[in-house]
């Protein structure tokens, strides 16, 4: 089976915390954490995922009936941390009501040496078509991959695409 090192996740109001609040919570959490780490909980484990040095995720929702999407774009940190958020983390309380459904944890953000800030941003795209890359297995764009039933997809970018520079270049809210 082919592996992937990036992912896109679509938030649904019925599947966890309110999407707009969850995205803001991730950015705020990263800003408050001494190691600049935010924890994202998902219902799917991301089978086939392997972390590369520049792995990123895009977590998004449609805030209204338009094609526009609001998203957090963030670096995915060490795979060894996946499924292991700190027990005393405030994130446990934030996701507490959905603990039975959201059991897979993704550490996001962090600061790289010599970087100006955390590798996380709350941003907007005019549509899913504005998100670069393709679904790793099918080659479909985001707008074709994310139908009503798709909530998590492995993602691939062109080999020359610099994901971390992309995060830093996006306009939006940062910790």
JSON list of C-alpha atoms in Angstrom, two decimals:
[
{"chain": "A", "resi": 1, "resn": "UNK", "atom": "CA", "xyz": [0.00, 0.00, 0.00]},
{"chain": "A", "resi": 2, "resn": "UNK", "atom": "CA", "xyz": [1.25, 3.46, -0.92]},
{"chain": "A", "resi": 3, "resn": "UNK", "atom": "CA", "xyz": [1.90, 5.79, 2.03]},
{"chain": "A", "resi": 4, "resn": "UNK", "atom": "CA", "xyz": [1.29, 9.53, 2.32]},
{"chain": "A", "resi": 5, "resn": "UNK", "atom": "CA", "xyz": [2.80, 12.25, 4.50]},
{"chain": "A", "resi": 6, "resn": "UNK", "atom": "CA", "xyz": [0.23, 15.08, 4.35]},
{"chain": "A", "resi": 7, "resn": "UNK", "atom": "CA", "xyz": [-3.49, 15.14, 5.09]},
{"chain": "A", "resi": 8, "resn": "UNK", "atom": "CA", "xyz": [-6.67, 17.13, 4.67]},
{"chain": "A", "resi": 9, "resn": "UNK", "atom": "CA", "xyz": [-9.49, 16.88, 7.20]},
{"chain": "A", "resi": 10, "resn": "UNK", "atom": "CA", "xyz": [-13.03, 18.17, 6.78]},
{"chain": "A", "resi": 11, "resn": "UNK", "atom": "CA", "xyz": [-14.80, 19.18, 10.00]},
{"chain": "A", "resi": 12, "resn": "UNK", "atom": "CA", "xyz": [-18.50, 18.55, 10.49]},
{"chain": "A", "resi": 13, "resn": "UNK", "atom": "CA", "xyz": [-20.70, 20.20, 13.14]},
{"chain": "A", "resi": 14, "resn": "UNK", "atom": "CA", "xyz": [-22.16, 16.79, 14.02]},
{"chain": "A", "resi": 15, "resn": "UNK", "atom": "CA", "xyz": [-18.78, 15.11, 14.46]},
{"chain": "A", "resi": 16, "resn": "UNK", "atom": "CA", "xyz": [-17.22, 17.11, 17.29]},
{"chain": "A", "resi": 17, "resn": "UNK", "atom": "CA", "xyz": [-16.82, 20.67, 18.58]},
{"chain": "A", "resi": 18, "resn": "UNK", "atom": "CA", "xyz": [-18.21, 23.53, 16.47]},
{"chain": "A", "resi": 19, "resn": "UNK", "atom": "CA", "xyz": [-15.81, 23.74, 13.48]},
{"chain": "A", "resi": 20, "resn": "UNK", "atom": "CA", "xyz": [-15.10, 27.50, 13.67]},
{"chain": "A", "resi": 21, "resn": "UNK", "atom": "CA", "xyz": [-14.39, 27.23, 17.40]},
{"chain": "A", "resi": 22, "resn": "UNK", "atom": "CA", "xyz": [-12.21, 24.16, 16.94]},
{"chain": "A", "resi": 23, "resn": "UNK", "atom": "CA", "xyz": [-10.02, 25.90, 14.36]},
{"chain": "A", "resi": 24, "resn": "UNK", "atom": "CA", "xyz": [-9.53, 28.91, 16.63]},
{"chain": "A", "resi": 25, "resn": "UNK", "atom": "CA", "xyz": [-8.87, 26.63, 19.58]},
{"chain": "A", "resi": 26, "resn": "UNK", "atom": "CA", "xyz": [-6.02, 24.94, 17.67]},
{"chain": "A", "resi": 27, "resn": "UNK", "atom": "CA", "xyz": [-4.30, 28.27, 16.97]},
{"chain": "A", "resi": 28, "resn": "UNK", "atom": "CA", "xyz": [-4.88, 29.54, 20.53]},
{"chain": "A", "resi": 29, "resn": "UNK", "atom": "CA", "xyz": [-3.66, 26.25, 22.01]},
{"chain": "A", "resi": 30, "resn": "UNK", "atom": "CA", "xyz": [-0.44, 26.47, 19.99]},
{"chain": "A", "resi": 31, "resn": "UNK", "atom": "CA", "xyz": [0.10, 30.02, 21.25]},
{"chain": "A", "resi": 32, "resn": "UNK", "atom": "CA", "xyz": [-0.37, 29.04, 24.91]},
{"chain": "A", "resi": 33, "resn": "UNK", "atom": "CA", "xyz": [1.70, 25.86, 24.87]},
{"chain": "A", "resi": 34, "resn": "UNK", "atom": "CA", "xyz": [5.37, 26.29, 25.92]},
{"chain": "A", "resi": 35, "resn": "UNK", "atom": "CA", "xyz": [6.41, 24.04, 23.02]},
{"chain": "A", "resi": 36, "resn": "UNK", "atom": "CA", "xyz": [3.96, 25.68, 20.57]},
{"chain": "A", "resi": 37, "resn": "UNK", "atom": "CA", "xyz": [2.06, 22.40, 20.10]},
{"chain": "A", "resi": 38, "resn": "UNK", "atom": "CA", "xyz": [-1.67, 22.08, 19.43]},
{"chain": "A", "resi": 39, "resn": "UNK", "atom": "CA", "xyz": [-3.53, 18.75, 19.50]},
{"chain": "A", "resi": 40, "resn": "UNK", "atom": "CA", "xyz": [-6.17, 17.86, 16.91]},
{"chain": "A", "resi": 41, "resn": "UNK", "atom": "CA", "xyz": [-8.46, 14.89, 17.55]},
{"chain": "A", "resi": 42, "resn": "UNK", "atom": "CA", "xyz": [-9.94, 12.90, 14.67]},
{"chain": "A", "resi": 43, "resn": "UNK", "atom": "CA", "xyz": [-12.27, 9.94, 14.30]},
{"chain": "A", "resi": 44, "resn": "UNK", "atom": "CA", "xyz": [-10.03, 8.32, 11.68]},
{"chain": "A", "resi": 45, "resn": "UNK", "atom": "CA", "xyz": [-6.49, 7.08, 12.38]},
{"chain": "A", "resi": 46, "resn": "UNK", "atom": "CA", "xyz": [-4.96, 8.11, 9.07]},
{"chain": "A", "resi": 47, "resn": "UNK", "atom": "CA", "xyz": [-4.03, 4.59, 7.98]},
{"chain": "A", "resi": 48, "resn": "UNK", "atom": "CA", "xyz": [-1.03, 4.69, 5.66]},
{"chain": "A", "resi": 49, "resn": "UNK", "atom": "CA", "xyz": [0.23, 7.99, 7.12]},
{"chain": "A", "resi": 50, "resn": "UNK", "atom": "CA", "xyz": [3.98, 8.44, 7.58]},
{"chain": "A", "resi": 51, "resn": "UNK", "atom": "CA", "xyz": [5.50, 11.67, 8.75]},
{"chain": "A", "resi": 52, "resn": "UNK", "atom": "CA", "xyz": [8.05, 13.41, 6.55]},
{"chain": "A", "resi": 53, "resn": "UNK", "atom": "CA", "xyz": [10.15, 16.30, 7.84]},
{"chain": "A", "resi": 54, "resn": "UNK", "atom": "CA", "xyz": [7.74, 18.77, 6.29]},
{"chain": "A", "resi": 55, "resn": "UNK", "atom": "CA", "xyz": [4.38, 17.03, 6.75]},
{"chain": "A", "resi": 56, "resn": "UNK", "atom": "CA", "xyz": [1.39, 19.37, 6.90]},
{"chain": "A", "resi": 57, "resn": "UNK", "atom": "CA", "xyz": [-2.34, 19.13, 7.36]},
{"chain": "A", "resi": 58, "resn": "UNK", "atom": "CA", "xyz": [-5.19, 21.32, 6.28]},
{"chain": "A", "resi": 59, "resn": "UNK", "atom": "CA", "xyz": [-8.21, 21.13, 8.59]},
{"chain": "A", "resi": 60, "resn": "UNK", "atom": "CA", "xyz": [-11.21, 22.93, 7.13]},
{"chain": "A", "resi": 61, "resn": "UNK", "atom": "CA", "xyz": [-14.94, 23.57, 7.11]},
{"chain": "A", "resi": 62, "resn": "UNK", "atom": "CA", "xyz": [-17.41, 25.53, 5.02]},
{"chain": "A", "resi": 63, "resn": "UNK", "atom": "CA", "xyz": [-18.59, 28.40, 7.27]},
{"chain": "A", "resi": 64, "resn": "UNK", "atom": "CA", "xyz": [-21.57, 29.23, 5.06]},
{"chain": "A", "resi": 65, "resn": "UNK", "atom": "CA", "xyz": [-23.36, 27.98, 1.98]},
{"chain": "A", "resi": 66, "resn": "UNK", "atom": "CA", "xyz": [-20.70, 29.38, -0.36]},
{"chain": "A", "resi": 67, "resn": "UNK", "atom": "CA", "xyz": [-17.68, 27.48, -1.73]},
{"chain": "A", "resi": 68, "resn": "UNK", "atom": "CA", "xyz": [-15.44, 29.45, 0.69]},
{"chain": "A", "resi": 69, "resn": "UNK", "atom": "CA", "xyz": [-13.54, 27.43, 3.30]},
{"chain": "A", "resi": 70, "resn": "UNK", "atom": "CA", "xyz": [-12.00, 28.41, 6.60]},
{"chain": "A", "resi": 71, "resn": "UNK", "atom": "CA", "xyz": [-8.94, 26.34, 7.46]},
{"chain": "A", "resi": 72, "resn": "UNK", "atom": "CA", "xyz": [-6.07, 25.74, 9.80]},
{"chain": "A", "resi": 73, "resn": "UNK", "atom": "CA", "xyz": [-2.91, 24.87, 7.92]},
{"chain": "A", "resi": 74, "resn": "UNK", "atom": "CA", "xyz": [-0.25, 23.41, 10.21]},
{"chain": "A", "resi": 75, "resn": "UNK", "atom": "CA", "xyz": [2.85, 21.28, 10.35]},
{"chain": "A", "resi": 76, "resn": "UNK", "atom": "CA", "xyz": [2.28, 17.75, 11.69]},
{"chain": "A", "resi": 77, "resn": "UNK", "atom": "CA", "xyz": [4.85, 17.02, 14.39]},
{"chain": "A", "resi": 78, "resn": "UNK", "atom": "CA", "xyz": [6.54, 13.78, 15.41]},
{"chain": "A", "resi": 79, "resn": "UNK", "atom": "CA", "xyz": [4.59, 10.64, 14.56]},
{"chain": "A", "resi": 80, "resn": "UNK", "atom": "CA", "xyz": [5.72, 9.21, 17.90]},
{"chain": "A", "resi": 81, "resn": "UNK", "atom": "CA", "xyz": [3.39, 11.73, 19.56]},
{"chain": "A", "resi": 82, "resn": "UNK", "atom": "CA", "xyz": [0.31, 10.67, 17.57]},
{"chain": "A", "resi": 83, "resn": "UNK", "atom": "CA", "xyz": [-2.35, 9.27, 19.92]},
{"chain": "A", "resi": 84, "resn": "UNK", "atom": "CA", "xyz": [-0.51, 10.53, 23.00]},
{"chain": "A", "resi": 85, "resn": "UNK", "atom": "CA", "xyz": [-1.68, 14.00, 24.10]},
{"chain": "A", "resi": 86, "resn": "UNK", "atom": "CA", "xyz": [-0.51, 14.98, 27.58]},
{"chain": "A", "resi": 87, "resn": "UNK", "atom": "CA", "xyz": [-3.00, 13.87, 30.23]},
{"chain": "A", "resi": 88, "resn": "UNK", "atom": "CA", "xyz": [-3.03, 17.31, 31.85]},
{"chain": "A", "resi": 89, "resn": "UNK", "atom": "CA", "xyz": [-3.54, 19.15, 28.57]},
{"chain": "A", "resi": 90, "resn": "UNK", "atom": "CA", "xyz": [-6.50, 21.49, 28.33]},
{"chain": "A", "resi": 91, "resn": "UNK", "atom": "CA", "xyz": [-7.24, 19.77, 25.04]},
{"chain": "A", "resi": 92, "resn": "UNK", "atom": "CA", "xyz": [-8.59, 16.80, 27.02]},
{"chain": "A", "resi": 93, "resn": "UNK", "atom": "CA", "xyz": [-11.32, 19.06, 28.37]},
{"chain": "A", "resi": 94, "resn": "UNK", "atom": "CA", "xyz": [-12.00, 20.70, 24.99]},
{"chain": "A", "resi": 95, "resn": "UNK", "atom": "CA", "xyz": [-12.61, 17.35, 23.25]},
{"chain": "A", "resi": 96, "resn": "UNK", "atom": "CA", "xyz": [-14.00, 15.63, 26.37]},
{"chain": "A", "resi": 97, "resn": "UNK", "atom": "CA", "xyz": [-17.61, 15.35, 25.20]},
{"chain": "A", "resi": 98, "resn": "UNK", "atom": "CA", "xyz": [-16.47, 13.57, 22.01]},
{"chain": "A", "resi": 99, "resn": "UNK", "atom": "CA", "xyz": [-13.78, 11.37, 23.59]},
{"chain": "A", "resi": 100, "resn": "UNK", "atom": "CA", "xyz": [-15.52, 8.17, 22.46]},
{"chain": "A", "resi": 101, "resn": "UNK", "atom": "CA", "xyz": [-15.62, 9.23, 18.79]},
{"chain": "A", "resi": 102, "resn": "UNK", "atom": "CA", "xyz": [-12.43, 11.31, 18.46]},
{"chain": "A", "resi": 103, "resn": "UNK", "atom": "CA", "xyz": [-9.71, 8.90, 19.58]},
{"chain": "A", "resi": 104, "resn": "UNK", "atom": "CA", "xyz": [-6.81, 9.66, 17.23]},
{"chain": "A", "resi": 105, "resn": "UNK", "atom": "CA", "xyz": [-4.55, 12.57, 18.10]},
{"chain": "A", "resi": 106, "resn": "UNK", "atom": "CA", "xyz": [-2.36, 14.68, 15.83]},
{"chain": "A", "resi": 107, "resn": "UNK", "atom": "CA", "xyz": [0.28, 17.07, 17.28]},
{"chain": "A", "resi": 108, "resn": "UNK", "atom": "CA", "xyz": [0.44, 20.25, 15.20]},
{"chain": "A", "resi": 109, "resn": "UNK", "atom": "CA", "xyz": [2.38, 23.49, 14.92]},
{"chain": "A", "resi": 110, "resn": "UNK", "atom": "CA", "xyz": [5.66, 23.73, 16.76]},
{"chain": "A", "resi": 111, "resn": "UNK", "atom": "CA", "xyz": [8.48, 26.18, 16.17]},
{"chain": "A", "resi": 112, "resn": "UNK", "atom": "CA", "xyz": [11.41, 25.38, 13.95]},
{"chain": "A", "resi": 113, "resn": "UNK", "atom": "CA", "xyz": [14.85, 26.69, 14.91]},
{"chain": "A", "resi": 114, "resn": "UNK", "atom": "CA", "xyz": [15.39, 30.10, 13.30]},
{"chain": "A", "resi": 115, "resn": "UNK", "atom": "CA", "xyz": [11.70, 30.41, 12.36]},
{"chain": "A", "resi": 116, "resn": "UNK", "atom": "CA", "xyz": [9.77, 33.56, 13.15]},
{"chain": "A", "resi": 117, "resn": "UNK", "atom": "CA", "xyz": [6.70, 31.81, 14.55]},
{"chain": "A", "resi": 118, "resn": "UNK", "atom": "CA", "xyz": [4.72, 28.63, 14.93]},
{"chain": "A", "resi": 119, "resn": "UNK", "atom": "CA", "xyz": [3.96, 26.55, 11.87]},
{"chain": "A", "resi": 120, "resn": "UNK", "atom": "CA", "xyz": [0.19, 27.04, 12.13]},
{"chain": "A", "resi": 121, "resn": "UNK", "atom": "CA", "xyz": [-2.21, 29.59, 10.66]},
{"chain": "A", "resi": 122, "resn": "UNK", "atom": "CA", "xyz": [-5.98, 30.12, 10.56]},
{"chain": "A", "resi": 123, "resn": "UNK", "atom": "CA", "xyz": [-6.76, 31.22, 7.01]},
{"chain": "A", "resi": 124, "resn": "UNK", "atom": "CA", "xyz": [-9.44, 31.22, 4.32]},
{"chain": "A", "resi": 125, "resn": "UNK", "atom": "CA", "xyz": [-9.57, 29.93, 0.76]},
{"chain": "A", "resi": 126, "resn": "UNK", "atom": "CA", "xyz": [-12.07, 31.06, -1.86]},
{"chain": "A", "resi": 127, "resn": "UNK", "atom": "CA", "xyz": [-12.88, 27.41, -2.49]},
{"chain": "A", "resi": 128, "resn": "UNK", "atom": "CA", "xyz": [-11.40, 23.93, -2.15]},
{"chain": "A", "resi": 129, "resn": "UNK", "atom": "CA", "xyz": [-9.88, 24.47, -5.61]},
{"chain": "A", "resi": 130, "resn": "UNK", "atom": "CA", "xyz": [-7.43, 26.95, -4.01]},
{"chain": "A", "resi": 131, "resn": "UNK", "atom": "CA", "xyz": [-5.85, 24.20, -1.87]},
{"chain": "A", "resi": 132, "resn": "UNK", "atom": "CA", "xyz": [-2.79, 22.87, -3.71]},
{"chain": "A", "resi": 133, "resn": "UNK", "atom": "CA", "xyz": [-1.98, 19.20, -4.13]},
{"chain": "A", "resi": 134, "resn": "UNK", "atom": "CA", "xyz": [-4.01, 16.07, -4.80]},
{"chain": "A", "resi": 135, "resn": "UNK", "atom": "CA", "xyz": [-5.43, 13.11, -2.95]},
{"chain": "A", "resi": 136, "resn": "UNK", "atom": "CA", "xyz": [-2.53, 10.63, -2.70]},
{"chain": "A", "resi": 137, "resn": "UNK", "atom": "CA", "xyz": [-4.42, 7.56, -3.90]},
{"chain": "A", "resi": 138, "resn": "UNK", "atom": "CA", "xyz": [-6.84, 8.90, -6.52]},
{"chain": "A", "resi": 139, "resn": "UNK", "atom": "CA", "xyz": [-5.05, 12.03, -7.72]},
{"chain": "A", "resi": 140, "resn": "UNK", "atom": "CA", "xyz": [-8.25, 14.06, -7.25]},
{"chain": "A", "resi": 141, "resn": "UNK", "atom": "CA", "xyz": [-8.22, 17.71, -6.25]},
{"chain": "A", "resi": 142, "resn": "UNK", "atom": "CA", "xyz": [-9.70, 18.80, -2.91]},
{"chain": "A", "resi": 143, "resn": "UNK", "atom": "CA", "xyz": [-12.98, 19.83, -4.52]},
{"chain": "A", "resi": 144, "resn": "UNK", "atom": "CA", "xyz": [-13.36, 16.37, -6.06]},
{"chain": "A", "resi": 145, "resn": "UNK", "atom": "CA", "xyz": [-12.10, 14.48, -2.99]},
{"chain": "A", "resi": 146, "resn": "UNK", "atom": "CA", "xyz": [-14.30, 16.08, -0.37]},
{"chain": "A", "resi": 147, "resn": "UNK", "atom": "CA", "xyz": [-17.83, 15.04, -1.01]},
{"chain": "A", "resi": 148, "resn": "UNK", "atom": "CA", "xyz": [-20.33, 14.77, 1.83]},
{"chain": "A", "resi": 149, "resn": "UNK", "atom": "CA", "xyz": [-18.88, 11.42, 2.96]},
{"chain": "A", "resi": 150, "resn": "UNK", "atom": "CA", "xyz": [-15.14, 12.16, 2.90]},
{"chain": "A", "resi": 151, "resn": "UNK", "atom": "CA", "xyz": [-13.72, 13.54, 6.14]},
{"chain": "A", "resi": 152, "resn": "UNK", "atom": "CA", "xyz": [-10.01, 12.68, 6.01]},
{"chain": "A", "resi": 153, "resn": "UNK", "atom": "CA", "xyz": [-7.77, 12.22, 3.00]},
{"chain": "A", "resi": 154, "resn": "UNK", "atom": "CA", "xyz": [-4.07, 11.53, 2.57]},
{"chain": "A", "resi": 155, "resn": "UNK", "atom": "CA", "xyz": [-2.55, 14.31, 0.50]},
{"chain": "A", "resi": 156, "resn": "UNK", "atom": "CA", "xyz": [0.38, 14.81, -1.87]},
{"chain": "A", "resi": 157, "resn": "UNK", "atom": "CA", "xyz": [2.02, 17.99, -3.12]},
{"chain": "A", "resi": 158, "resn": "UNK", "atom": "CA", "xyz": [4.33, 18.40, -6.12]},
{"chain": "A", "resi": 159, "resn": "UNK", "atom": "CA", "xyz": [7.90, 17.44, -5.21]},
{"chain": "A", "resi": 160, "resn": "UNK", "atom": "CA", "xyz": [9.09, 21.05, -5.57]},
{"chain": "A", "resi": 161, "resn": "UNK", "atom": "CA", "xyz": [6.28, 22.48, -3.38]},
{"chain": "A", "resi": 162, "resn": "UNK", "atom": "CA", "xyz": [7.69, 23.85, -0.10]},
{"chain": "A", "resi": 163, "resn": "UNK", "atom": "CA", "xyz": [4.93, 23.18, 2.43]},
{"chain": "A", "resi": 164, "resn": "UNK", "atom": "CA", "xyz": [6.52, 25.03, 5.35]},
{"chain": "A", "resi": 165, "resn": "UNK", "atom": "CA", "xyz": [7.12, 28.18, 3.31]},
{"chain": "A", "resi": 166, "resn": "UNK", "atom": "CA", "xyz": [3.48, 27.91, 2.20]},
{"chain": "A", "resi": 167, "resn": "UNK", "atom": "CA", "xyz": [2.27, 27.87, 5.82]},
{"chain": "A", "resi": 168, "resn": "UNK", "atom": "CA", "xyz": [4.36, 30.95, 6.63]},
{"chain": "A", "resi": 169, "resn": "UNK", "atom": "CA", "xyz": [3.17, 32.80, 3.51]},
{"chain": "A", "resi": 170, "resn": "UNK", "atom": "CA", "xyz": [-0.57, 32.34, 4.08]},
{"chain": "A", "resi": 171, "resn": "UNK", "atom": "CA", "xyz": [-2.47, 35.37, 5.39]},
{"chain": "A", "resi": 172, "resn": "UNK", "atom": "CA", "xyz": [-4.45, 34.85, 8.54]},
{"chain": "A", "resi": 173, "resn": "UNK", "atom": "CA", "xyz": [-4.41, 34.56, 12.32]},
{"chain": "A", "resi": 174, "resn": "UNK", "atom": "CA", "xyz": [-1.33, 33.17, 14.03]},
{"chain": "A", "resi": 175, "resn": "UNK", "atom": "CA", "xyz": [-0.54, 32.51, 17.69]}
]
